[in-house]
């Protein structure tokens, strides 16, 4: 019979973190935990016995000659469930007995069902639901003996899930449950115990579930993308608690003592690999879904930046990926030609996040991103410096070769080859940046005042002033002009705040010392 061989990852469910927290009330007490796992064991066993394969073995097994436990004559998979049930009855008798029961022992039967190629989709789905419930209800905690080994076993089994294929709709139900389990796996408190290999496998599997054959339904594709987004947010969100320049999470030493047979918890190495993979999605050029992948990759990168925040700058390996592969991919996707509205919008979000969280270490990259992506597209795809060719910079006033200043002229509503929607997006990105306290002073000090750099401050103010008025007498005031007006007002407000601070004798906001890096 046809079989589906999957290597998958975490699933997206529509619950918010607050809803998950409400649903996942820790079940304190060994009896509650034991009863919860036992109920899931019974549910899976009952469904298995309705299947012809296990029903026949159970009814006609040779009791006299069977080597099975208690002569039950049952299949090894069912026998494992029975053995674990008896162990849980004993473990639920006291807290000490429960503490001495490794999570992997009562998870093992479920994981065997997930791995087995002989189980049907519904049975596999029921086992996955049981694992999801154990993770969501926090039946075991990170400090439990063998917790890391159990999490590694769950990630390995679910990312290598195999089951008998039936019809596409039924199979996708199982795939969605695989995604659901792995999202819970990464989000749970024990998710910090996953290894670098586990994280990479989960990310790759998540992507493959939605894009492996190209024939997946729209719903499954969206579920897989949401799952990958949830995984990226959860993993990068843990960076804030990591020590500076440390390659692993702070639980590494504790985990190695409690879980000698488990790999160390994941660190910056796996997150760097994840960023590298996301950059490849943004840099894709050929294929029917190129634009979709570009937008998806940019969305994931921005989620990583927002989740980790300034903590990214404390880990050299991850920071190097942001300054290298990520920035090059953004320039490739939105810095040439006329990018689509979706690509440009996501690229502007990434640039905004890079400035907000990593500007001290990325001034060189920000110079190129602001000039070649934001300013260029705000001019309708024209070069960012008037009269300059692509990739060149306008000379500083007063320097050799500097052009004679000309009277400002209004830019046309849509320059030749430009697109009004893209221009508006880029202008709004500039407005958002100018609205950040200190941005204009930062740009002037680190770009305009530096020899050989693009005049970001001058180009920004010039763009606002030239776009704010209609192009002809009696022209209609459109969205572009309104956006430019917002930029002018935000710029004046920033200058006004600076003047008030100077008058009051306040200290001028310190510039980022990272300018020297550029």
CSV table of C-alpha atoms in Angstrom, one decimal, residues 23-383:
chain,number,residue,atom,x,y,z
A,23,UNK,CA,-5.3,25.9,28.2
A,24,UNK,CA,-2.0,24.6,29.5
A,25,UNK,CA,-2.6,24.9,33.2
A,26,UNK,CA,0.1,22.8,34.9
A,27,UNK,CA,-1.4,19.7,36.3
A,28,UNK,CA,0.3,19.5,39.7
A,29,UNK,CA,0.4,16.2,41.5
A,30,UNK,CA,1.6,12.9,40.4
A,31,UNK,CA,-1.9,11.3,40.3
A,32,UNK,CA,-3.1,14.0,37.9
A,33,UNK,CA,-0.2,13.5,35.6
A,34,UNK,CA,-0.4,9.8,35.7
A,35,UNK,CA,-4.2,9.8,35.0
A,36,UNK,CA,-3.7,12.2,32.1
A,37,UNK,CA,-1.1,10.0,30.3
A,38,UNK,CA,-3.1,6.9,31.1
A,39,UNK,CA,-6.2,8.4,29.4
A,40,UNK,CA,-4.2,9.1,26.3
A,41,UNK,CA,-2.8,5.5,26.3
A,42,UNK,CA,-6.3,4.1,26.5
A,43,UNK,CA,-7.6,6.3,23.7
A,44,UNK,CA,-4.8,5.2,21.3
A,45,UNK,CA,-5.1,1.6,22.3
A,46,UNK,CA,-8.9,1.7,21.7
A,47,UNK,CA,-8.5,3.1,18.2
A,48,UNK,CA,-5.8,0.6,17.4
A,49,UNK,CA,-8.0,-2.3,18.3
A,50,UNK,CA,-10.7,-1.0,15.9
A,51,UNK,CA,-8.2,-1.5,13.1
A,52,UNK,CA,-8.4,-4.9,11.5
A,53,UNK,CA,-4.6,-5.6,11.9
A,54,UNK,CA,-4.5,-5.3,15.7
A,55,UNK,CA,-8.0,-6.7,16.2
A,56,UNK,CA,-7.0,-10.0,14.5
A,57,UNK,CA,-3.8,-10.3,16.4
A,58,UNK,CA,-5.6,-9.7,19.7
A,59,UNK,CA,-8.4,-12.2,19.1
A,60,UNK,CA,-6.4,-15.0,17.6
A,61,UNK,CA,-3.0,-14.8,19.2
A,62,UNK,CA,-1.6,-18.1,20.4
A,63,UNK,CA,-1.9,-17.6,24.2
A,64,UNK,CA,-0.1,-20.8,25.0
A,65,UNK,CA,3.0,-20.2,23.0
A,66,UNK,CA,3.1,-16.4,23.0
A,67,UNK,CA,6.2,-14.8,24.5
A,68,UNK,CA,4.2,-11.6,25.2
A,69,UNK,CA,3.8,-10.2,28.6
A,70,UNK,CA,1.2,-12.1,30.6
A,71,UNK,CA,0.4,-14.2,27.6
A,72,UNK,CA,-1.9,-11.5,26.1
A,73,UNK,CA,-1.0,-12.5,22.6
A,74,UNK,CA,-1.0,-8.9,21.5
A,75,UNK,CA,1.1,-7.0,18.9
A,76,UNK,CA,4.3,-5.5,20.3
A,77,UNK,CA,3.0,-2.0,19.9
A,78,UNK,CA,-0.1,-2.8,22.0
A,79,UNK,CA,2.0,-4.7,24.5
A,80,UNK,CA,4.2,-1.6,25.0
A,81,UNK,CA,1.1,0.4,25.8
A,82,UNK,CA,0.0,-2.1,28.4
A,83,UNK,CA,3.4,-2.2,30.0
A,84,UNK,CA,3.5,1.6,30.3
A,85,UNK,CA,0.0,1.7,31.8
A,86,UNK,CA,1.2,-0.6,34.7
A,87,UNK,CA,4.3,1.5,35.3
A,88,UNK,CA,2.2,4.6,35.4
A,89,UNK,CA,-0.1,3.1,38.0
A,90,UNK,CA,2.9,2.7,40.2
A,91,UNK,CA,4.4,6.1,39.4
A,92,UNK,CA,1.2,7.8,40.3
A,93,UNK,CA,1.3,6.5,43.9
A,94,UNK,CA,3.8,9.1,45.2
A,95,UNK,CA,5.7,12.2,44.1
A,96,UNK,CA,9.0,10.3,44.6
A,97,UNK,CA,7.9,7.5,42.3
A,98,UNK,CA,6.8,10.0,39.6
A,99,UNK,CA,10.1,11.9,39.9
A,100,UNK,CA,12.0,8.6,39.2
A,101,UNK,CA,10.0,7.9,36.1
A,102,UNK,CA,11.7,9.3,33.0
A,103,UNK,CA,9.4,11.1,30.6
A,104,UNK,CA,10.7,9.1,27.7
A,105,UNK,CA,9.3,5.9,29.3
A,106,UNK,CA,5.7,7.0,29.1
A,107,UNK,CA,6.2,8.8,25.7
A,108,UNK,CA,7.9,5.8,24.1
A,109,UNK,CA,4.7,3.9,22.9
A,110,UNK,CA,3.3,7.1,21.3
A,111,UNK,CA,6.6,7.8,19.6
A,112,UNK,CA,6.7,4.2,18.3
A,113,UNK,CA,3.3,4.6,16.7
A,114,UNK,CA,4.4,7.9,15.1
A,115,UNK,CA,7.4,6.2,13.6
A,116,UNK,CA,5.7,3.0,12.5
A,117,UNK,CA,5.0,2.7,8.7
A,118,UNK,CA,2.3,0.2,9.5
A,119,UNK,CA,-0.1,2.5,11.4
A,120,UNK,CA,-2.9,4.3,9.6
A,121,UNK,CA,-3.3,8.0,9.4
A,122,UNK,CA,-6.1,8.2,12.1
A,123,UNK,CA,-4.0,6.2,14.6
A,124,UNK,CA,-0.9,8.3,14.0
A,125,UNK,CA,-3.0,11.4,14.4
A,126,UNK,CA,-4.3,10.1,17.7
A,127,UNK,CA,-0.8,9.5,19.0
A,128,UNK,CA,0.3,12.9,17.9
A,129,UNK,CA,-2.6,14.5,19.7
A,130,UNK,CA,-1.6,12.6,22.9
A,131,UNK,CA,2.0,13.9,22.6
A,132,UNK,CA,0.6,17.4,22.0
A,133,UNK,CA,-1.5,17.2,25.2
A,134,UNK,CA,1.5,16.0,27.3
A,135,UNK,CA,3.5,19.0,26.1
A,136,UNK,CA,0.8,21.5,26.4
A,137,UNK,CA,-0.2,20.5,29.9
A,138,UNK,CA,3.5,20.4,31.0
A,139,UNK,CA,3.4,16.9,32.4
A,140,UNK,CA,7.2,17.1,32.8
A,141,UNK,CA,9.3,20.2,33.4
A,142,UNK,CA,12.8,21.2,32.2
A,143,UNK,CA,14.4,20.1,35.5
A,144,UNK,CA,12.9,16.6,35.4
A,145,UNK,CA,15.4,13.7,35.1
A,146,UNK,CA,15.7,12.8,31.4
A,147,UNK,CA,13.7,15.8,30.1
A,148,UNK,CA,16.2,16.7,27.4
A,149,UNK,CA,16.3,13.1,26.2
A,150,UNK,CA,12.5,13.0,26.0
A,151,UNK,CA,12.4,16.3,24.0
A,152,UNK,CA,15.0,15.1,21.6
A,153,UNK,CA,13.1,11.8,21.2
A,154,UNK,CA,9.9,13.7,20.4
A,155,UNK,CA,11.5,16.0,17.9
A,156,UNK,CA,13.3,13.1,16.2
A,157,UNK,CA,10.2,10.9,16.0
A,158,UNK,CA,7.8,13.6,14.8
A,159,UNK,CA,10.1,15.0,12.2
A,160,UNK,CA,10.5,11.5,10.8
A,161,UNK,CA,6.8,10.6,11.1
A,162,UNK,CA,5.6,7.9,8.6
A,163,UNK,CA,2.2,6.5,8.1
A,164,UNK,CA,0.0,4.7,5.6
A,165,UNK,CA,-1.3,7.2,3.1
A,166,UNK,CA,-5.0,7.1,2.2
A,167,UNK,CA,-6.6,10.1,0.6
A,168,UNK,CA,-5.0,13.6,0.4
A,169,UNK,CA,-7.6,15.3,2.7
A,170,UNK,CA,-7.1,12.7,5.5
A,171,UNK,CA,-3.3,12.7,5.1
A,172,UNK,CA,-3.3,16.5,5.5
A,173,UNK,CA,-5.1,16.2,8.8
A,174,UNK,CA,-2.2,14.1,10.1
A,175,UNK,CA,0.3,16.6,8.6
A,176,UNK,CA,-1.4,19.5,10.4
A,177,UNK,CA,-1.2,17.5,13.7
A,178,UNK,CA,2.5,17.0,13.1
A,179,UNK,CA,2.9,20.7,12.8
A,180,UNK,CA,0.8,21.3,15.9
A,181,UNK,CA,3.0,18.9,18.0
A,182,UNK,CA,6.2,20.5,16.9
A,183,UNK,CA,5.0,24.1,17.6
A,184,UNK,CA,4.1,23.0,21.1
A,185,UNK,CA,7.4,21.2,21.4
A,186,UNK,CA,9.4,24.5,20.7
A,187,UNK,CA,7.0,26.7,22.6
A,188,UNK,CA,6.9,24.6,25.8
A,189,UNK,CA,9.2,25.4,28.7
A,190,UNK,CA,11.1,22.2,27.8
A,191,UNK,CA,11.7,23.6,24.3
A,192,UNK,CA,14.9,25.2,25.6
A,193,UNK,CA,16.3,21.7,25.9
A,194,UNK,CA,16.1,20.9,22.2
A,195,UNK,CA,19.5,20.5,20.5
A,196,UNK,CA,20.9,22.5,17.5
A,197,UNK,CA,20.1,19.5,15.3
A,198,UNK,CA,16.5,19.3,16.6
A,199,UNK,CA,15.9,23.0,15.8
A,200,UNK,CA,17.3,22.7,12.2
A,201,UNK,CA,15.3,19.6,11.6
A,202,UNK,CA,12.1,21.2,12.8
A,203,UNK,CA,12.6,24.3,10.6
A,204,UNK,CA,13.3,22.2,7.6
A,205,UNK,CA,10.4,19.8,8.2
A,206,UNK,CA,8.0,22.7,8.7
A,207,UNK,CA,8.9,24.1,5.4
A,208,UNK,CA,8.8,20.7,3.6
A,209,UNK,CA,5.3,19.9,4.8
A,210,UNK,CA,3.9,22.9,3.0
A,211,UNK,CA,6.1,22.9,-0.1
A,212,UNK,CA,7.4,19.3,-0.6
A,213,UNK,CA,5.5,18.3,-3.7
A,214,UNK,CA,3.9,21.5,-4.9
A,215,UNK,CA,0.5,19.9,-4.8
A,216,UNK,CA,-0.3,20.7,-1.2
A,217,UNK,CA,-3.6,22.5,-0.5
A,218,UNK,CA,-3.7,26.2,0.2
A,219,UNK,CA,-4.8,25.5,3.8
A,220,UNK,CA,-1.8,23.2,4.4
A,221,UNK,CA,0.6,25.6,2.9
A,222,UNK,CA,-0.7,28.4,5.1
A,223,UNK,CA,-0.6,26.2,8.2
A,224,UNK,CA,3.0,25.2,7.5
A,225,UNK,CA,4.1,28.8,7.0
A,226,UNK,CA,2.4,29.9,10.2
A,227,UNK,CA,4.0,27.0,12.0
A,228,UNK,CA,7.5,28.1,10.8
A,229,UNK,CA,6.7,31.6,11.8
A,230,UNK,CA,5.8,30.4,15.3
A,231,UNK,CA,9.0,28.3,15.5
A,232,UNK,CA,11.2,31.2,14.5
A,233,UNK,CA,9.5,33.5,17.0
A,234,UNK,CA,9.9,31.0,19.8
A,235,UNK,CA,13.5,30.0,19.2
A,236,UNK,CA,14.8,33.5,18.6
A,237,UNK,CA,12.8,34.8,21.5
A,238,UNK,CA,15.0,32.7,23.9
A,239,UNK,CA,18.1,34.6,22.9
A,240,UNK,CA,17.4,37.4,25.4
A,241,UNK,CA,18.1,35.0,28.3
A,242,UNK,CA,21.4,33.7,26.9
A,243,UNK,CA,24.8,34.9,28.3
A,244,UNK,CA,26.8,37.3,26.1
A,245,UNK,CA,28.9,35.6,23.4
A,246,UNK,CA,27.7,32.2,24.6
A,247,UNK,CA,27.0,29.6,21.9
A,248,UNK,CA,24.4,27.7,23.9
A,249,UNK,CA,21.5,28.4,26.2
A,250,UNK,CA,22.1,28.9,30.0
A,251,UNK,CA,20.6,25.5,30.6
A,252,UNK,CA,23.5,23.8,28.9
A,253,UNK,CA,25.4,22.9,32.1
A,254,UNK,CA,22.4,21.9,34.1
A,255,UNK,CA,21.0,19.8,31.2
A,256,UNK,CA,24.3,18.0,30.8
A,257,UNK,CA,24.2,16.9,34.4
A,258,UNK,CA,20.6,15.8,34.4
A,259,UNK,CA,20.6,14.3,30.8
A,260,UNK,CA,23.9,12.7,30.1
A,261,UNK,CA,22.5,10.8,27.2
A,262,UNK,CA,21.1,13.9,25.5
A,263,UNK,CA,22.8,16.5,23.3
A,264,UNK,CA,23.4,20.0,24.7
A,265,UNK,CA,20.6,22.6,24.3
A,266,UNK,CA,20.6,24.6,21.1
A,267,UNK,CA,22.5,27.9,20.8
A,268,UNK,CA,23.6,30.5,18.3
A,269,UNK,CA,24.9,27.9,15.8
A,270,UNK,CA,21.5,26.6,14.9
A,271,UNK,CA,19.9,30.0,14.8
A,272,UNK,CA,22.7,31.1,12.4
A,273,UNK,CA,21.8,28.2,10.2
A,274,UNK,CA,18.1,29.2,10.4
A,275,UNK,CA,18.9,32.7,9.3
A,276,UNK,CA,21.0,31.4,6.4
A,277,UNK,CA,18.1,29.3,5.3
A,278,UNK,CA,15.7,32.2,5.5
A,279,UNK,CA,18.1,34.4,3.4
A,280,UNK,CA,18.0,31.8,0.7
A,281,UNK,CA,14.2,32.1,0.5
A,282,UNK,CA,14.6,35.9,0.1
A,283,UNK,CA,17.2,35.5,-2.6
A,284,UNK,CA,15.3,33.1,-4.8
A,285,UNK,CA,15.0,34.2,-8.4
A,286,UNK,CA,13.4,31.4,-10.5
A,287,UNK,CA,10.2,29.6,-10.0
A,288,UNK,CA,6.5,30.1,-10.1
A,289,UNK,CA,6.3,31.1,-6.4
A,290,UNK,CA,9.4,33.3,-6.3
A,291,UNK,CA,7.6,36.3,-5.0
A,292,UNK,CA,5.6,34.3,-2.4
A,293,UNK,CA,8.9,32.8,-1.1
A,294,UNK,CA,10.6,36.2,-1.1
A,295,UNK,CA,7.8,37.7,1.0
A,296,UNK,CA,7.7,34.7,3.3
A,297,UNK,CA,11.4,34.8,3.9
A,298,UNK,CA,11.4,38.5,4.6
A,299,UNK,CA,8.5,38.0,7.0
A,300,UNK,CA,10.4,35.3,8.9
A,301,UNK,CA,13.6,37.4,9.1
A,302,UNK,CA,11.7,40.3,10.5
A,303,UNK,CA,10.0,38.0,13.0
A,304,UNK,CA,13.5,36.8,14.1
A,305,UNK,CA,14.8,40.4,14.5
A,306,UNK,CA,11.7,41.5,16.5
A,307,UNK,CA,11.8,38.4,18.7
A,308,UNK,CA,15.5,38.5,19.6
A,309,UNK,CA,15.8,42.3,19.5
A,310,UNK,CA,19.2,43.7,20.5
A,311,UNK,CA,20.2,40.3,21.9
A,312,UNK,CA,21.2,39.4,18.3
A,313,UNK,CA,24.1,41.8,18.6
A,314,UNK,CA,25.6,39.9,21.5
A,315,UNK,CA,26.2,36.7,19.5
A,316,UNK,CA,28.9,37.2,16.8
A,317,UNK,CA,27.9,34.2,14.7
A,318,UNK,CA,24.3,35.3,14.3
A,319,UNK,CA,25.2,39.0,13.9
A,320,UNK,CA,27.6,38.1,11.0
A,321,UNK,CA,24.7,36.4,9.2
A,322,UNK,CA,22.5,39.5,9.7
A,323,UNK,CA,25.2,41.8,8.3
A,324,UNK,CA,26.1,39.4,5.5
A,325,UNK,CA,23.6,37.0,4.0
A,326,UNK,CA,20.5,38.7,5.3
A,327,UNK,CA,21.4,42.2,4.1
A,328,UNK,CA,22.6,40.9,0.7
A,329,UNK,CA,19.3,39.1,0.3
A,330,UNK,CA,17.3,42.2,1.1
A,331,UNK,CA,19.3,44.2,-1.4
A,332,UNK,CA,18.8,41.6,-4.1
A,333,UNK,CA,15.1,41.3,-3.6
A,334,UNK,CA,14.2,45.0,-3.2
A,335,UNK,CA,17.3,47.0,-4.2
A,336,UNK,CA,17.1,46.5,-8.0
A,337,UNK,CA,14.4,46.9,-10.6
A,338,UNK,CA,10.9,47.5,-9.4
A,339,UNK,CA,10.1,45.1,-6.6
A,340,UNK,CA,6.5,44.1,-5.9
A,341,UNK,CA,4.5,45.9,-3.2
A,342,UNK,CA,4.6,42.8,-1.0
A,343,UNK,CA,8.4,42.4,-1.3
A,344,UNK,CA,9.1,46.1,-0.7
A,345,UNK,CA,6.8,46.3,2.3
A,346,UNK,CA,8.5,43.4,4.0
A,347,UNK,CA,11.9,44.7,3.1
A,348,UNK,CA,11.1,48.0,4.6
A,349,UNK,CA,10.0,46.3,7.8
A,350,UNK,CA,13.3,44.4,8.0
A,351,UNK,CA,15.3,47.6,7.4
A,352,UNK,CA,13.3,49.3,10.2
A,353,UNK,CA,14.0,46.4,12.6
A,354,UNK,CA,17.7,46.4,11.7
A,355,UNK,CA,18.0,50.1,12.6
A,356,UNK,CA,15.9,49.7,15.7
A,357,UNK,CA,17.8,46.8,17.2
A,358,UNK,CA,21.2,46.5,15.5
A,359,UNK,CA,22.2,50.0,14.2
A,360,UNK,CA,25.3,50.1,16.3
A,361,UNK,CA,26.8,47.2,14.3
A,362,UNK,CA,25.2,47.6,10.9
A,363,UNK,CA,25.8,51.2,9.8
A,364,UNK,CA,27.6,50.2,6.6
A,365,UNK,CA,24.7,47.8,5.7
A,366,UNK,CA,22.1,50.4,6.7
A,367,UNK,CA,23.7,53.0,4.4
A,368,UNK,CA,23.2,50.7,1.4
A,369,UNK,CA,19.7,49.5,2.5
A,370,UNK,CA,18.4,53.0,3.1
A,371,UNK,CA,19.9,54.4,-0.2
A,372,UNK,CA,19.3,51.5,-2.6
A,373,UNK,CA,16.0,50.2,-1.2
A,374,UNK,CA,14.1,52.9,0.6
A,375,UNK,CA,15.3,56.2,-1.0
A,376,UNK,CA,15.5,54.7,-4.5
A,377,UNK,CA,12.0,53.2,-4.4
A,378,UNK,CA,10.6,56.4,-2.8
A,379,UNK,CA,11.8,58.1,-6.0
A,380,UNK,CA,9.9,55.6,-8.1
A,381,UNK,CA,12.9,53.4,-8.8
A,382,UNK,CA,15.1,56.3,-9.9
A,383,UNK,CA,18.6,56.6,-8.5
